[in-house]
Amino acid sequence: TMSRESLRRADEVPTAVASTPRVTPLAEESRFEALHREHHAALWRFARAQLRSAAVAEEAVQEAFLALWRQPELWRVPGAANVRAWLYTAVRHHALNVRRHERVVRRLEPDAARGRCDVADAAACPALGVPPVDPHAAVEGAELAASIDRAIAAIPERRRLVMLLRWQHGLSPTEIATALRTTPGSVRVLLTRARHDLARLLGLPPG
């Protein structure tokens, strides 16, 4: 027969065992690396759609991940926060800061700014453009792609970003609203207007 002392100790065991397991630094690093692999490419495309330079787009993405690393409560526990929406918000914020800086530079050095072109973007720069190997190949496809690119570029920026985040990056209206600091209802309105803009610019009936 167990003594009262033994029973008391037995009752205390589950309480001691049921403690929250500590997250090790190695587990944290693995979790963060997985987030980086999952979101980096899409975030870079999002940044690149707003910034002229591929290198600056990469910098925007890395700054977002660095800011996320400094707030482990957002990502340490899976599902604790919408990390994807948070990252898009951070990239958007950094891109806006870069563009504000570029506007100041253009005002101070208009000639130098107009003449500057990223070597990595040579195909988009007339001065450094690379001639096509076969100028007669896939003309119709190239013209259609160029028309679509021009149409998308002509859409007002906020509508264009909503369209890209929804169609290209697959974000939900709620996630887009978080990234652009607006409401899901406004996102849906902007998305509808973007569709109408694109159809009008391409000469298609609105759908």
Short mmCIF file of C-alpha atoms in Angstrom, two decimals:
data_model
loop_
_atom_site.label_atom_id
_atom_site.label_comp_id
_atom_site.label_asym_id
_atom_site.label_seq_id
_atom_site.Cartn_x
_atom_site.Cartn_y
_atom_site.Cartn_z
CA THR A 1 0.00 0.00 0.00
CA MET A 2 1.34 3.41 -1.04
CA SER A 3 1.89 5.95 1.71
CA ARG A 4 0.29 9.38 1.68
CA GLU A 5 3.69 10.88 0.87
CA SER A 6 4.10 8.57 -2.16
CA LEU A 7 0.63 9.46 -3.43
CA ARG A 8 1.36 13.15 -3.01
CA ARG A 9 4.58 12.82 -5.02
CA ALA A 10 2.83 10.81 -7.72
CA ASP A 11 0.23 13.55 -8.08
CA GLU A 12 2.97 16.13 -8.52
CA VAL A 13 4.75 14.35 -11.38
CA PRO A 14 2.38 15.30 -14.24
CA THR A 15 2.59 18.94 -13.24
CA ALA A 16 6.37 18.90 -13.48
CA VAL A 17 6.38 17.05 -16.81
CA ALA A 18 3.77 19.25 -18.48
CA SER A 19 6.12 22.20 -18.97
CA THR A 20 6.46 24.01 -22.32
CA PRO A 21 9.46 22.68 -24.27
CA ARG A 22 12.17 25.25 -24.89
CA VAL A 23 12.87 26.18 -28.50
CA THR A 24 16.57 25.69 -29.18
CA PRO A 25 18.64 28.17 -31.22
CA LEU A 26 19.21 25.48 -33.86
CA ALA A 27 15.45 24.94 -34.22
CA GLU A 28 14.95 28.70 -34.53
CA GLU A 29 17.55 28.95 -37.29
CA SER A 30 16.00 26.04 -39.16
CA ARG A 31 12.57 27.62 -38.94
CA PHE A 32 13.87 30.96 -40.18
CA GLU A 33 15.81 29.38 -43.05
CA ALA A 34 12.66 27.56 -44.12
CA LEU A 35 10.77 30.86 -44.20
CA HIS A 36 13.55 32.41 -46.27
CA ARG A 37 13.45 29.58 -48.81
CA GLU A 38 9.67 29.69 -49.00
CA HIS A 39 9.21 33.42 -49.55
CA HIS A 40 12.44 34.88 -50.96
CA ALA A 41 11.80 34.44 -54.70
CA ALA A 42 8.26 35.82 -54.62
CA LEU A 43 9.29 38.77 -52.45
CA TRP A 44 12.12 39.58 -54.84
CA ARG A 45 9.70 39.65 -57.79
CA PHE A 46 7.41 41.93 -55.79
CA ALA A 47 10.27 44.29 -54.98
CA ARG A 48 11.60 44.19 -58.54
CA ALA A 49 8.20 45.31 -59.87
CA GLN A 50 8.61 48.52 -57.86
CA LEU A 51 12.34 49.20 -58.14
CA ARG A 52 14.61 49.83 -61.13
CA SER A 53 17.57 47.80 -59.94
CA ALA A 54 17.69 44.06 -59.33
CA ALA A 55 20.34 44.64 -56.66
CA VAL A 56 18.18 47.18 -54.83
CA ALA A 57 15.24 44.76 -54.97
CA GLU A 58 17.41 42.10 -53.33
CA GLU A 59 18.44 44.61 -50.68
CA ALA A 60 14.77 45.34 -49.93
CA VAL A 61 14.08 41.64 -49.43
CA GLN A 62 17.10 41.12 -47.19
CA GLU A 63 16.16 44.14 -45.08
CA ALA A 64 12.69 42.64 -44.61
CA PHE A 65 14.12 39.32 -43.45
CA LEU A 66 16.56 41.08 -41.14
CA ALA A 67 13.68 43.00 -39.54
CA LEU A 68 11.75 39.74 -39.19
CA TRP A 69 14.72 38.04 -37.50
CA ARG A 70 14.71 40.78 -34.90
CA GLN A 71 11.09 39.97 -34.01
CA PRO A 72 11.17 36.22 -33.27
CA GLU A 73 7.75 36.33 -31.61
CA LEU A 74 6.30 36.62 -35.14
CA TRP A 75 7.86 33.46 -36.55
CA ARG A 76 9.26 31.31 -33.74
CA VAL A 77 5.95 29.47 -33.34
CA PRO A 78 4.28 28.44 -36.64
CA GLY A 79 0.91 30.13 -37.02
CA ALA A 80 1.56 32.79 -34.39
CA ALA A 81 1.32 35.53 -37.03
CA ASN A 82 0.77 35.94 -40.76
CA VAL A 83 4.45 36.05 -41.64
CA ARG A 84 3.88 36.26 -45.41
CA ALA A 85 1.74 39.39 -45.15
CA TRP A 86 4.24 40.91 -42.69
CA LEU A 87 7.13 40.34 -45.12
CA TYR A 88 5.28 41.89 -48.05
CA THR A 89 4.49 44.90 -45.88
CA ALA A 90 8.17 45.27 -44.95
CA VAL A 91 9.32 44.99 -48.58
CA ARG A 92 6.75 47.55 -49.68
CA HIS A 93 7.87 49.93 -46.93
CA HIS A 94 11.53 49.61 -47.94
CA ALA A 95 10.69 50.09 -51.62
CA LEU A 96 8.79 53.29 -50.85
CA ASN A 97 11.78 54.62 -48.89
CA VAL A 98 14.14 53.81 -51.77
CA ARG A 99 11.92 55.56 -54.27
CA ARG A 100 11.65 58.64 -52.08
CA HIS A 101 15.44 58.75 -51.94
CA GLU A 102 15.67 58.32 -55.72
CA ARG A 103 13.31 61.26 -56.26
CA VAL A 104 15.56 63.44 -54.13
CA VAL A 105 18.63 62.30 -56.10
CA ARG A 106 16.90 63.02 -59.41
CA ARG A 107 16.07 66.53 -58.27
CA LEU A 108 19.66 67.14 -57.16
CA GLU A 109 21.39 65.37 -60.06
CA PRO A 110 18.91 65.16 -62.94
CA ASP A 111 21.47 64.57 -65.67
CA ALA A 112 23.36 61.88 -63.79
CA ALA A 113 20.17 60.13 -62.72
CA ARG A 114 18.78 60.06 -66.27
CA GLY A 115 22.00 58.61 -67.61
CA ARG A 116 22.30 55.90 -65.00
CA CYS A 117 21.39 52.35 -66.00
CA ASP A 118 21.96 49.08 -64.18
CA VAL A 119 24.24 46.75 -66.19
CA ALA A 120 22.16 43.82 -64.93
CA ASP A 121 19.19 45.38 -66.72
CA ALA A 122 20.98 45.83 -70.03
CA ALA A 123 18.11 44.45 -72.08
CA ALA A 124 15.89 47.27 -70.81
CA CYS A 125 18.47 50.01 -71.39
CA PRO A 126 18.77 51.37 -74.95
CA ALA A 127 22.42 52.30 -74.41
CA LEU A 128 23.37 48.81 -73.28
CA GLY A 129 20.72 46.76 -75.03
CA VAL A 130 21.72 43.40 -76.44
CA PRO A 131 20.54 42.82 -80.04
CA PRO A 132 18.31 39.77 -80.51
CA VAL A 133 19.84 36.72 -82.07
CA ASP A 134 17.00 36.35 -84.59
CA PRO A 135 14.97 39.57 -85.05
CA HIS A 136 12.30 37.71 -87.04
CA ALA A 137 11.66 34.95 -84.52
CA ALA A 138 8.47 34.97 -82.44
CA VAL A 139 7.56 38.53 -83.46
CA GLU A 140 3.90 38.17 -82.62
CA GLY A 141 4.61 36.68 -79.21
CA ALA A 142 7.11 39.41 -78.38
CA GLU A 143 4.69 42.13 -79.48
CA LEU A 144 1.89 40.67 -77.35
CA ALA A 145 4.17 40.39 -74.31
CA ALA A 146 5.34 43.97 -74.82
CA SER A 147 1.74 45.17 -75.13
CA ILE A 148 0.77 43.45 -71.90
CA ASP A 149 3.82 44.84 -70.10
CA ARG A 150 3.03 48.36 -71.31
CA ALA A 151 -0.60 48.00 -70.28
CA ILE A 152 0.31 46.78 -66.79
CA ALA A 153 2.85 49.59 -66.40
CA ALA A 154 0.17 52.14 -67.37
CA ILE A 155 -2.23 51.03 -64.63
CA PRO A 156 -2.16 53.35 -61.60
CA GLU A 157 0.43 52.06 -59.15
CA ARG A 158 -1.82 51.05 -56.26
CA ARG A 159 -4.15 49.09 -58.56
CA ARG A 160 -1.15 47.52 -60.29
CA LEU A 161 0.34 46.36 -56.97
CA VAL A 162 -2.97 44.84 -55.89
CA MET A 163 -3.20 43.00 -59.20
CA LEU A 164 0.36 41.68 -58.97
CA LEU A 165 -0.01 40.59 -55.35
CA ARG A 166 -3.24 38.76 -56.12
CA TRP A 167 -2.50 37.18 -59.51
CA GLN A 168 1.26 36.74 -59.47
CA HIS A 169 1.95 36.17 -55.77
CA GLY A 170 -1.32 34.54 -54.72
CA LEU A 171 -1.97 36.68 -51.64
CA SER A 172 -5.49 36.82 -50.23
CA PRO A 173 -7.37 40.15 -50.06
CA THR A 174 -6.71 40.22 -46.31
CA GLU A 175 -2.96 39.70 -46.79
CA ILE A 176 -2.86 42.36 -49.51
CA ALA A 177 -4.72 44.75 -47.22
CA THR A 178 -2.08 44.17 -44.54
CA ALA A 179 0.79 44.71 -46.99
CA LEU A 180 -0.67 47.93 -48.42
CA ARG A 181 -2.20 49.14 -45.14
CA THR A 182 -5.77 49.29 -46.35
CA THR A 183 -8.92 47.16 -45.98
CA PRO A 184 -9.91 43.91 -47.77
CA GLY A 185 -12.93 45.73 -49.21
CA SER A 186 -10.70 48.40 -50.75
CA VAL A 187 -8.46 45.67 -52.14
CA ARG A 188 -11.40 44.07 -53.95
CA VAL A 189 -12.42 47.44 -55.41
CA LEU A 190 -8.87 48.13 -56.58
CA LEU A 191 -8.62 44.67 -58.11
CA THR A 192 -11.85 45.17 -60.08
CA ARG A 193 -10.65 48.54 -61.35
CA ALA A 194 -7.27 47.04 -62.30
CA ARG A 195 -9.02 44.36 -64.38
CA HIS A 196 -11.07 47.01 -66.16
CA ASP A 197 -7.95 49.13 -66.74
CA LEU A 198 -6.07 46.20 -68.23
CA ALA A 199 -8.95 45.25 -70.52
CA ARG A 200 -9.34 48.84 -71.72
CA LEU A 201 -5.63 49.29 -72.38
CA LEU A 202 -5.51 46.02 -74.36
CA GLY A 203 -8.66 46.88 -76.30
CA LEU A 204 -10.64 44.00 -74.80
CA PRO A 205 -14.22 44.01 -73.54
CA PRO A 206 -14.40 44.36 -69.76
CA GLY A 207 -14.94 41.02 -68.06
#
